[in-house]
Amino acid sequence: MVQEDRKAGYVPFLYTPHPVIGMSDEALDGYVVGKNPDTGRPVIEDIIDNFTKPVDPAKLKFKAAVVEEDKTEYLKPDTEDNLQQLFYEQGWTDGLPIILPTQERVDRMLAATCAAPEEIVGEMMRFDIRGTVQYTVKNVATIAVMAGAKPEYFPVILAVAATGLEAIQSSTSNWSAMLLVNGPIRNEIGMNSGIGAFSPGNMANASIGRAWTLMSTCWVDMRPGKNMWSSLGSSLNYNNNCCAENEEASVWEPFHVQKGFRKDESVVSIFRGWVFVNSAGSASVRSIGEEMCLQLSTIPPTNGTATIVMDPGIARMLKENYGFTKKEDFARWLSENAKMPAERFWGYDHVDWMVKPLALQGIEPYASFLRAKPDEQITPYFDPQRINIVVVGGDTNPLWKISEYGYARSESVDKWRAKPAETDECADGTCGIPDPYDPADYE
């Protein structure tokens, strides 16, 4: 399966059979000398041909296909049970019942944005067609209805779609994601950033996160055995850890401000990774920083990325008791103090595959890590800017969750909001004055 990476120009690549991890040398050799299930030719011949012969841009160029609206928009009338079953059989659900996207419901959703229904929002990679799939505002509105979202959530869902990132990865490992919302819209639509922010029970958190998953299943066919090949999968893919940052309870500036947005802007941010480690059971005889360093030392630090989601109480302790006045200060401390033996670092398969080639090219600090003695302590989280800190929770217990999730990107929500309706209500200059007028309100 040789194809162009659309971000790297005409660079061919080839998929080998799987699994790879834990296989014997004989089995891996068999992958190379055996037949490519995609072409029927020996894999080694495909490798030689596709990496030595000139590339034909006409054959490799990615083409964007538009989501086929007729499949989801113009269905024949039927009973609700039959339609639910049809959506399920077609792969247009996450396995749970959806809200049927009638024209009336989609129109109500579309009224919540200033964008035209036909406007292209973005595109996602779809591996089975060797290309990308473009989707419109109307396509996103259909998904939002199916996910059970209210119209007021729609600008957030559009911003998520505009990132162009799939909620579910086409991978054999157990990828998951986190979707974070910052800014005024958190409270406007009633998102949960406090007690149980990652738990079921909040309609905005649940439906926004679910909508992102439905984009992946409906548009890029990210279903088991189709374009998703994760051996175990992840239940986190149901709503993608969707939550809001508890800006009001945090002693530090919000995450989106760290990324260059104004505090009064509403923003969604995407993170991706494999695992979260809960701090419950950590030892009080050690400092918060020491505990976090211990936890980081147990996680494969593939790209030196980490994301820490902490209760406001932890953030407060770090500032008041340890003097970390900014998130950046604590991230810098972690980058200098989170260590592990070089032997353990290079013993992780993903590190060996993805990082070792960089070390062999002399790229630092990986080259120095490779030269280190097996028992020498290295600092794999060497870049503080790759350590993300998010404040979430209800201040009921000073806990945190730590992960190797990496920050992917952020997208503005405000650009997708509906424009205020033009009205003459303020023509007399009384906007904002209580009715009835009470002079005491202005004393």
CSV table of C-alpha atoms in Angstrom, one decimal:
chain,number,residue,atom,x,y,z
A,1,MET,CA,0.0,0.0,0.0
A,2,VAL,CA,2.2,2.8,-1.2
A,3,GLN,CA,0.8,6.3,-1.0
A,4,GLU,CA,1.7,9.9,-0.7
A,5,ASP,CA,1.8,11.6,2.6
A,6,ARG,CA,-0.1,14.9,1.9
A,7,LYS,CA,2.1,16.8,4.4
A,8,ALA,CA,5.4,15.6,3.1
A,9,GLY,CA,5.1,15.9,-0.7
A,10,TYR,CA,5.4,12.9,-2.9
A,11,VAL,CA,7.0,10.5,-0.4
A,12,PRO,CA,5.9,6.9,-0.9
A,13,PHE,CA,5.4,4.6,2.0
A,14,LEU,CA,4.4,0.9,2.4
A,15,TYR,CA,2.3,-0.9,5.0
A,16,THR,CA,3.7,-4.2,6.2
A,17,PRO,CA,1.5,-7.0,7.6
A,18,HIS,CA,0.7,-7.0,11.3
A,19,PRO,CA,1.2,-7.7,14.2
A,20,VAL,CA,4.9,-6.7,14.5
A,21,ILE,CA,5.4,-6.4,18.2
A,22,GLY,CA,6.6,-9.6,19.8
A,23,MET,CA,6.9,-11.5,16.6
A,24,SER,CA,9.9,-13.7,16.0
A,25,ASP,CA,12.7,-12.7,13.5
A,26,GLU,CA,11.5,-15.5,11.2
A,27,ALA,CA,7.9,-14.1,11.2
A,28,LEU,CA,9.2,-10.6,10.4
A,29,ASP,CA,11.4,-11.9,7.6
A,30,GLY,CA,8.3,-13.7,6.3
A,31,TYR,CA,6.4,-10.4,6.1
A,32,VAL,CA,9.1,-9.0,3.9
A,33,VAL,CA,9.6,-12.0,1.6
A,34,GLY,CA,5.9,-12.9,1.6
A,35,LYS,CA,3.1,-11.5,-0.5
A,36,ASN,CA,1.6,-8.0,0.0
A,37,PRO,CA,-2.1,-8.7,0.6
A,38,ASP,CA,-3.0,-5.4,-1.1
A,39,THR,CA,-1.1,-6.1,-4.4
A,40,GLY,CA,-0.5,-9.8,-4.4
A,41,ARG,CA,3.2,-9.2,-5.2
A,42,PRO,CA,6.1,-10.1,-2.9
A,43,VAL,CA,6.5,-7.3,-0.3
A,44,ILE,CA,10.2,-7.0,-1.1
A,45,GLU,CA,9.5,-6.3,-4.7
A,46,ASP,CA,7.0,-3.5,-3.8
A,47,ILE,CA,9.6,-2.0,-1.5
A,48,ILE,CA,12.3,-2.0,-4.2
A,49,ASP,CA,9.9,-0.7,-6.9
A,50,ASN,CA,8.2,2.0,-4.9
A,51,PHE,CA,11.3,3.3,-3.2
A,52,THR,CA,13.6,3.3,-6.3
A,53,LYS,CA,11.4,4.1,-9.3
A,54,PRO,CA,10.2,7.6,-10.1
A,55,VAL,CA,6.9,8.6,-8.4
A,56,ASP,CA,3.9,9.3,-10.6
A,57,PRO,CA,2.2,12.3,-9.0
A,58,ALA,CA,-1.0,11.7,-11.0
A,59,LYS,CA,-1.3,8.3,-9.2
A,60,LEU,CA,-0.3,9.4,-5.8
A,61,LYS,CA,-1.9,12.8,-5.4
A,62,PHE,CA,-4.5,12.8,-2.6
A,63,LYS,CA,-8.0,13.8,-3.8
A,64,ALA,CA,-10.7,15.1,-1.4
A,65,ALA,CA,-14.0,13.4,-1.7
A,66,VAL,CA,-17.1,15.3,-0.4
A,67,VAL,CA,-19.3,13.4,2.1
A,68,GLU,CA,-22.1,11.7,0.3
A,69,GLU,CA,-25.1,13.5,1.6
A,70,ASP,CA,-27.7,11.3,-0.1
A,71,LYS,CA,-26.8,8.4,2.2
A,72,THR,CA,-27.7,10.3,5.3
A,73,GLU,CA,-30.1,12.9,4.1
A,74,TYR,CA,-32.7,11.4,1.8
A,75,LEU,CA,-33.8,8.2,3.4
A,76,LYS,CA,-37.2,6.8,2.8
A,77,PRO,CA,-39.7,7.2,5.7
A,78,ASP,CA,-39.8,4.3,8.0
A,79,THR,CA,-40.4,3.4,11.7
A,80,GLU,CA,-37.9,4.7,14.2
A,81,ASP,CA,-36.8,1.2,15.1
A,82,ASN,CA,-36.1,0.4,11.5
A,83,LEU,CA,-34.2,3.6,10.9
A,84,GLN,CA,-32.1,3.1,14.0
A,85,GLN,CA,-31.2,-0.4,12.8
A,86,LEU,CA,-30.4,1.0,9.3
A,87,PHE,CA,-28.0,3.6,10.7
A,88,TYR,CA,-26.4,0.9,12.8
A,89,GLU,CA,-25.9,-1.5,10.0
A,90,GLN,CA,-24.5,1.2,7.7
A,91,GLY,CA,-21.9,2.1,10.3
A,92,TRP,CA,-23.3,5.6,11.0
A,93,THR,CA,-23.4,5.2,14.8
A,94,ASP,CA,-21.0,4.5,17.7
A,95,GLY,CA,-23.0,1.4,18.5
A,96,LEU,CA,-25.5,3.4,20.6
A,97,PRO,CA,-28.9,4.8,19.4
A,98,ILE,CA,-28.7,8.2,17.8
A,99,ILE,CA,-31.1,11.1,17.4
A,100,LEU,CA,-32.5,10.7,13.9
A,101,PRO,CA,-31.4,13.7,11.9
A,102,THR,CA,-34.6,15.0,10.4
A,103,GLN,CA,-34.6,18.1,8.2
A,104,GLU,CA,-36.3,20.1,10.9
A,105,ARG,CA,-33.7,19.1,13.5
A,106,VAL,CA,-30.8,19.8,11.1
A,107,ASP,CA,-32.2,23.2,10.2
A,108,ARG,CA,-32.5,24.2,13.9
A,109,MET,CA,-28.8,23.2,14.3
A,110,LEU,CA,-27.8,25.3,11.3
A,111,ALA,CA,-29.5,28.3,12.7
A,112,ALA,CA,-26.9,28.3,15.5
A,113,THR,CA,-24.0,29.4,13.2
A,114,CYS,CA,-23.2,32.2,10.9
A,115,ALA,CA,-21.7,29.8,8.4
A,116,ALA,CA,-23.5,28.8,5.2
A,117,PRO,CA,-24.7,25.2,5.1
A,118,GLU,CA,-22.5,24.5,2.0
A,119,GLU,CA,-19.3,25.9,3.4
A,120,ILE,CA,-16.5,23.4,3.6
A,121,VAL,CA,-15.4,23.1,7.3
A,122,GLY,CA,-12.4,20.8,6.8
A,123,GLU,CA,-11.2,17.4,5.7
A,124,MET,CA,-10.1,14.2,7.4
A,125,MET,CA,-7.8,11.5,6.2
A,126,ARG,CA,-9.6,8.3,5.1
A,127,PHE,CA,-7.2,5.4,4.5
A,128,ASP,CA,-9.4,3.0,2.5
A,129,ILE,CA,-9.9,5.5,-0.3
A,130,ARG,CA,-6.3,6.7,-0.1
A,131,GLY,CA,-7.4,10.3,0.3
A,132,THR,CA,-9.3,12.8,2.3
A,133,VAL,CA,-13.0,13.4,2.9
A,134,GLN,CA,-14.3,17.0,2.9
A,135,TYR,CA,-17.3,17.9,5.0
A,136,THR,CA,-19.7,20.9,5.0
A,137,VAL,CA,-21.4,22.8,7.8
A,138,LYS,CA,-24.6,20.8,7.0
A,139,ASN,CA,-22.7,17.6,7.3
A,140,VAL,CA,-21.5,18.7,10.7
A,141,ALA,CA,-25.0,19.7,11.7
A,142,THR,CA,-26.3,16.3,10.8
A,143,ILE,CA,-23.7,14.7,13.1
A,144,ALA,CA,-24.5,17.1,15.9
A,145,VAL,CA,-28.1,16.2,15.8
A,146,MET,CA,-27.2,12.5,15.8
A,147,ALA,CA,-25.0,12.9,18.8
A,148,GLY,CA,-27.9,14.5,20.8
A,149,ALA,CA,-26.3,18.0,20.9
A,150,LYS,CA,-28.4,21.2,21.5
A,151,PRO,CA,-28.1,23.9,18.8
A,152,GLU,CA,-26.1,26.1,21.3
A,153,TYR,CA,-23.4,23.5,21.3
A,154,PHE,CA,-23.0,23.6,17.5
A,155,PRO,CA,-20.3,26.3,17.3
A,156,VAL,CA,-18.1,24.1,19.5
A,157,ILE,CA,-18.7,21.0,17.4
A,158,LEU,CA,-17.9,23.0,14.3
A,159,ALA,CA,-14.6,24.1,15.8
A,160,VAL,CA,-13.8,20.5,16.6
A,161,ALA,CA,-14.6,19.5,13.0
A,162,ALA,CA,-12.4,22.4,11.7
A,163,THR,CA,-9.3,20.9,13.3
A,164,GLY,CA,-9.4,18.2,10.7
A,165,LEU,CA,-8.4,15.6,13.3
A,166,GLU,CA,-10.0,12.2,13.6
A,167,ALA,CA,-11.2,11.2,17.1
A,168,ILE,CA,-10.2,7.6,16.4
A,169,GLN,CA,-6.8,6.8,14.9
A,170,SER,CA,-6.3,4.2,12.2
A,171,SER,CA,-3.8,2.3,14.3
A,172,THR,CA,-3.2,-1.1,15.8
A,173,SER,CA,-2.6,0.4,19.2
A,174,ASN,CA,-5.1,1.9,21.6
A,175,TRP,CA,-5.1,5.6,20.8
A,176,SER,CA,-7.5,7.9,22.6
A,177,ALA,CA,-8.0,11.6,22.8
A,178,MET,CA,-9.0,14.5,25.0
A,179,LEU,CA,-11.1,17.5,23.9
A,180,LEU,CA,-10.8,20.6,26.1
A,181,VAL,CA,-13.0,23.7,25.9
A,182,ASN,CA,-11.9,27.1,27.2
A,183,GLY,CA,-13.5,30.5,27.3
A,184,PRO,CA,-17.0,32.0,28.0
A,185,ILE,CA,-18.9,29.4,26.0
A,186,ARG,CA,-18.1,26.8,28.7
A,187,ASN,CA,-20.6,28.4,31.0
A,188,GLU,CA,-22.9,29.6,28.3
A,189,ILE,CA,-23.7,26.1,27.3
A,190,GLY,CA,-23.4,24.5,30.8
A,191,MET,CA,-20.3,22.4,30.3
A,192,ASN,CA,-19.0,20.6,33.4
A,193,SER,CA,-15.5,21.6,34.5
A,194,GLY,CA,-16.0,20.8,38.2
A,195,ILE,CA,-17.1,17.7,40.1
A,196,GLY,CA,-17.0,14.6,37.8
A,197,ALA,CA,-16.0,16.6,34.8
A,198,PHE,CA,-14.9,13.4,33.0
A,199,SER,CA,-17.9,11.4,34.2
A,200,PRO,CA,-21.3,10.8,32.5
A,201,GLY,CA,-24.1,13.1,33.3
A,202,ASN,CA,-23.5,16.4,31.5
A,203,MET,CA,-25.2,16.8,28.2
A,204,ALA,CA,-22.8,19.3,26.7
A,205,ASN,CA,-19.7,17.3,27.6
A,206,ALA,CA,-21.2,14.0,26.5
A,207,SER,CA,-22.7,15.1,23.2
A,208,ILE,CA,-19.8,17.3,22.0
A,209,GLY,CA,-17.4,14.5,22.6
A,210,ARG,CA,-19.7,12.0,21.0
A,211,ALA,CA,-20.1,14.1,17.9
A,212,TRP,CA,-16.4,14.0,17.3
A,213,THR,CA,-16.5,10.2,17.4
A,214,LEU,CA,-19.5,10.1,15.0
A,215,MET,CA,-17.5,12.2,12.6
A,216,SER,CA,-14.9,9.5,12.5
A,217,THR,CA,-17.3,6.6,12.2
A,218,CYS,CA,-19.6,8.3,9.6
A,219,TRP,CA,-17.1,10.1,7.4
A,220,VAL,CA,-13.9,8.1,7.5
A,221,ASP,CA,-15.4,4.7,8.4
A,222,MET,CA,-13.3,4.4,11.5
A,223,ARG,CA,-14.8,1.1,12.5
A,224,PRO,CA,-13.2,-2.1,13.7
A,225,GLY,CA,-11.8,-4.0,10.8
A,226,LYS,CA,-12.5,-1.2,8.4
A,227,ASN,CA,-10.1,1.8,9.0
A,228,MET,CA,-9.6,1.2,12.7
A,229,TRP,CA,-7.3,-1.7,13.5
A,230,SER,CA,-6.7,-1.3,17.3
A,231,SER,CA,-6.3,-4.7,18.8
A,232,LEU,CA,-8.1,-3.8,22.1
A,233,GLY,CA,-9.6,-0.4,21.3
A,234,SER,CA,-10.5,2.2,23.9
A,235,SER,CA,-13.7,3.0,25.7
A,236,LEU,CA,-12.4,6.6,25.9
A,237,ASN,CA,-13.3,7.0,22.3
A,238,TYR,CA,-17.0,7.2,23.2
A,239,ASN,CA,-16.7,10.9,24.2
A,240,ASN,CA,-13.0,11.5,24.0
A,241,ASN,CA,-12.5,12.9,27.6
A,242,CYS,CA,-14.5,16.0,26.6
A,243,CYS,CA,-14.6,18.6,29.3
A,244,ALA,CA,-14.0,22.2,30.1
A,245,GLU,CA,-11.1,23.8,32.1
A,246,ASN,CA,-12.2,25.1,35.5
A,247,GLU,CA,-10.9,28.6,34.9
A,248,GLU,CA,-12.8,30.1,37.8
A,249,ALA,CA,-11.1,27.8,40.4
A,250,SER,CA,-7.7,27.8,38.8
A,251,VAL,CA,-4.9,29.9,40.2
A,252,TRP,CA,-3.2,29.9,36.8
A,253,GLU,CA,-4.0,31.3,33.4
A,254,PRO,CA,-6.2,29.1,31.2
A,255,PHE,CA,-4.8,26.7,28.7
A,256,HIS,CA,-6.0,28.6,25.6
A,257,VAL,CA,-4.3,31.8,26.9
A,258,GLN,CA,-1.0,29.8,27.0
A,259,LYS,CA,-1.6,29.1,23.3
A,260,GLY,CA,-2.0,32.7,22.3
A,261,PHE,CA,-5.7,33.2,22.5
A,262,ARG,CA,-7.4,36.0,24.5
A,263,LYS,CA,-9.0,35.0,27.8
A,264,ASP,CA,-12.4,36.1,26.5
A,265,GLU,CA,-12.2,33.9,23.4
A,266,SER,CA,-13.8,30.5,23.3
A,267,VAL,CA,-11.5,27.8,22.1
A,268,VAL,CA,-11.3,24.0,21.7
A,269,SER,CA,-8.0,22.1,22.1
A,270,ILE,CA,-7.2,18.6,21.1
A,271,PHE,CA,-4.8,16.2,22.8
A,272,ARG,CA,-3.9,12.6,21.7
A,273,GLY,CA,-2.2,9.7,23.4
A,274,TRP,CA,-2.5,6.3,25.0
A,275,VAL,CA,-2.8,6.2,28.7
A,276,PHE,CA,-3.9,8.1,31.8
A,277,VAL,CA,-2.5,7.3,35.3
A,278,ASN,CA,-4.6,8.2,38.3
A,279,SER,CA,-2.9,9.7,41.4
A,280,ALA,CA,-5.2,7.9,43.9
A,281,GLY,CA,-3.0,6.0,46.3
A,282,SER,CA,0.1,8.2,45.9
A,283,ALA,CA,2.3,8.7,49.0
A,284,SER,CA,1.8,11.8,51.1
A,285,VAL,CA,5.4,11.5,52.4
A,286,ARG,CA,6.6,12.7,48.9
A,287,SER,CA,5.9,16.0,47.4
A,288,ILE,CA,3.4,16.5,44.6
A,289,GLY,CA,6.2,17.0,42.1
A,290,GLU,CA,8.1,13.9,43.3
A,291,GLU,CA,5.0,11.8,42.9
A,292,MET,CA,4.4,13.1,39.4
A,293,CYS,CA,8.0,12.4,38.4
A,294,LEU,CA,7.6,8.8,39.6
A,295,GLN,CA,4.5,8.4,37.5
A,296,LEU,CA,6.1,10.0,34.4
A,297,SER,CA,9.0,7.6,34.8
A,298,THR,CA,6.6,4.6,34.2
A,299,ILE,CA,5.1,5.9,31.0
A,300,PRO,CA,6.7,5.5,27.5
A,301,PRO,CA,7.7,9.1,26.7
A,302,THR,CA,7.7,8.7,22.9
A,303,ASN,CA,8.0,12.3,22.0
A,304,GLY,CA,8.7,13.8,25.4
A,305,THR,CA,5.1,14.9,25.6
A,306,ALA,CA,2.9,14.8,28.8
A,307,THR,CA,-0.4,16.2,29.8
A,308,ILE,CA,-1.4,16.6,33.5
A,309,VAL,CA,-5.0,17.2,34.4
A,310,MET,CA,-5.2,18.3,38.0
A,311,ASP,CA,-7.8,19.3,40.5
A,312,PRO,CA,-7.8,23.1,41.4
A,313,GLY,CA,-6.6,22.1,44.9
A,314,ILE,CA,-3.4,20.7,43.5
A,315,ALA,CA,-2.8,23.8,41.4
A,316,ARG,CA,-3.4,25.9,44.5
A,317,MET,CA,-0.9,23.8,46.6
A,318,LEU,CA,1.7,24.0,43.9
A,319,LYS,CA,1.4,27.8,43.8
A,320,GLU,CA,1.0,28.6,47.5
A,321,ASN,CA,3.2,25.9,49.0
A,322,TYR,CA,5.9,25.3,46.4
A,323,GLY,CA,6.1,28.7,44.7
A,324,PHE,CA,5.0,27.8,41.1
A,325,THR,CA,3.3,31.0,40.1
A,326,LYS,CA,2.6,29.8,36.5
A,327,LYS,CA,1.9,26.6,34.8
A,328,GLU,CA,5.1,27.2,32.8
A,329,ASP,CA,7.2,27.2,36.0
A,330,PHE,CA,6.0,23.8,37.1
A,331,ALA,CA,6.3,22.4,33.6
A,332,ARG,CA,9.9,23.5,33.6
A,333,TRP,CA,10.6,21.9,36.9
A,334,LEU,CA,9.1,18.6,35.7
A,335,SER,CA,11.1,18.7,32.5
A,336,GLU,CA,14.3,18.9,34.6
A,337,ASN,CA,13.4,16.4,37.4
A,338,ALA,CA,11.3,13.7,35.6
A,339,LYS,CA,14.0,11.1,34.9
A,340,MET,CA,14.5,7.5,34.0
A,341,PRO,CA,17.4,5.2,33.1
A,342,ALA,CA,18.5,5.3,29.5
A,343,GLU,CA,18.1,1.5,29.2
A,344,ARG,CA,14.4,1.8,30.2
A,345,PHE,CA,13.8,4.6,27.8
A,346,TRP,CA,15.3,2.8,24.8
A,347,GLY,CA,13.6,-0.4,25.9
A,348,TYR,CA,10.2,0.9,24.9
A,349,ASP,CA,9.2,-0.3,21.5
A,350,HIS,CA,7.6,2.9,20.3
A,351,VAL,CA,10.7,4.9,21.4
A,352,ASP,CA,12.9,2.4,19.6
A,353,TRP,CA,10.9,2.7,16.4
A,354,MET,CA,10.1,6.4,16.4
A,355,VAL,CA,12.9,8.1,18.3
A,356,LYS,CA,16.0,6.0,17.7
A,357,PRO,CA,16.2,7.0,14.0
A,358,LEU,CA,16.4,10.6,15.2
A,359,ALA,CA,19.2,9.7,17.6
A,360,LEU,CA,21.2,8.0,14.9
A,361,GLN,CA,20.9,11.2,12.8
A,362,GLY,CA,22.6,13.1,15.6
A,363,ILE,CA,19.5,15.0,16.6
A,364,GLU,CA,19.7,16.2,20.2
A,365,PRO,CA,18.9,15.4,23.0
A,366,TYR,CA,18.2,11.9,21.6
A,367,ALA,CA,21.7,11.4,20.4
A,368,SER,CA,23.0,12.1,23.9
A,369,PHE,CA,20.4,9.7,25.3
A,370,LEU,CA,21.7,7.0,23.0
A,371,ARG,CA,25.3,7.5,24.1
A,372,ALA,CA,24.3,7.4,27.8
A,373,LYS,CA,25.2,4.4,29.9
A,374,PRO,CA,22.3,2.0,30.5
A,375,ASP,CA,21.9,3.0,34.2
A,376,GLU,CA,22.4,6.7,33.5
A,377,GLN,CA,19.5,9.0,34.4
A,378,ILE,CA,18.1,11.0,31.4
A,379,THR,CA,15.4,13.6,31.2
A,380,PRO,CA,13.0,12.3,28.5
A,381,TYR,CA,10.5,15.2,29.1
A,382,PHE,CA,13.2,17.6,28.1
A,383,ASP,CA,11.0,20.4,26.6
A,384,PRO,CA,8.8,22.2,29.1
A,385,GLN,CA,6.6,23.4,26.2
A,386,ARG,CA,5.6,19.8,25.5
A,387,ILE,CA,4.3,19.4,29.1
A,388,ASN,CA,0.6,20.5,29.2
A,389,ILE,CA,-1.1,21.4,32.4
A,390,VAL,CA,-4.9,21.6,32.6
A,391,VAL,CA,-7.0,22.4,35.7
A,392,VAL,CA,-10.2,20.4,35.9
A,393,GLY,CA,-12.3,19.2,38.9
A,394,GLY,CA,-14.5,20.1,41.8
A,395,ASP,CA,-12.0,20.6,44.6
A,396,THR,CA,-13.3,17.6,46.5
A,397,ASN,CA,-10.0,15.8,46.6
A,398,PRO,CA,-6.5,17.0,45.6
A,399,LEU,CA,-6.0,14.5,42.8
A,400,TRP,CA,-4.6,14.5,39.3
A,401,LYS,CA,-4.3,12.3,36.2
A,402,ILE,CA,-1.1,12.2,34.3
A,403,SER,CA,-0.5,11.0,30.7
A,404,GLU,CA,1.8,11.1,27.7
A,405,TYR,CA,-0.9,12.8,25.7
A,406,GLY,CA,0.5,15.3,23.3
A,407,TYR,CA,-1.1,18.6,22.4
A,408,ALA,CA,-2.3,18.5,18.8
A,409,ARG,CA,-3.9,21.9,18.0
A,410,SER,CA,-6.6,24.5,19.0
A,411,GLU,CA,-9.4,26.1,17.1
A,412,SER,CA,-11.5,29.1,17.7
A,413,VAL,CA,-15.2,28.6,18.5
A,414,ASP,CA,-16.2,32.3,18.1
A,415,LYS,CA,-15.8,32.3,14.3
A,416,TRP,CA,-18.6,29.7,14.1
A,417,ARG,CA,-21.1,31.5,16.3
A,418,ALA,CA,-24.4,32.9,15.0
A,419,LYS,CA,-24.3,36.6,14.5
A,420,PRO,CA,-26.6,38.6,16.8
A,421,ALA,CA,-29.9,39.3,15.3
A,422,GLU,CA,-30.3,42.9,14.0
A,423,THR,CA,-33.0,44.6,16.0
A,424,ASP,CA,-34.3,48.1,16.9
A,425,GLU,CA,-34.7,47.3,20.6
A,426,CYS,CA,-31.8,49.5,21.5
A,427,ALA,CA,-32.8,52.5,19.4
A,428,ASP,CA,-33.9,54.4,22.5
A,429,GLY,CA,-30.6,53.7,24.3
A,430,THR,CA,-32.2,51.5,27.0
A,431,CYS,CA,-30.2,48.4,26.3
A,432,GLY,CA,-29.1,46.8,29.6
A,433,ILE,CA,-31.4,48.9,31.8
A,434,PRO,CA,-33.5,46.7,34.1
A,435,ASP,CA,-37.3,46.7,33.5
A,436,PRO,CA,-38.8,48.3,35.5
A,437,TYR,CA,-36.2,50.9,36.0
A,438,ASP,CA,-35.1,51.3,39.6
A,439,PRO,CA,-32.7,54.2,40.4
A,440,ALA,CA,-31.4,52.2,43.4
A,441,ASP,CA,-29.7,49.8,40.9
A,442,TYR,CA,-27.4,52.6,39.8
A,443,GLU,CA,-26.5,54.0,43.2
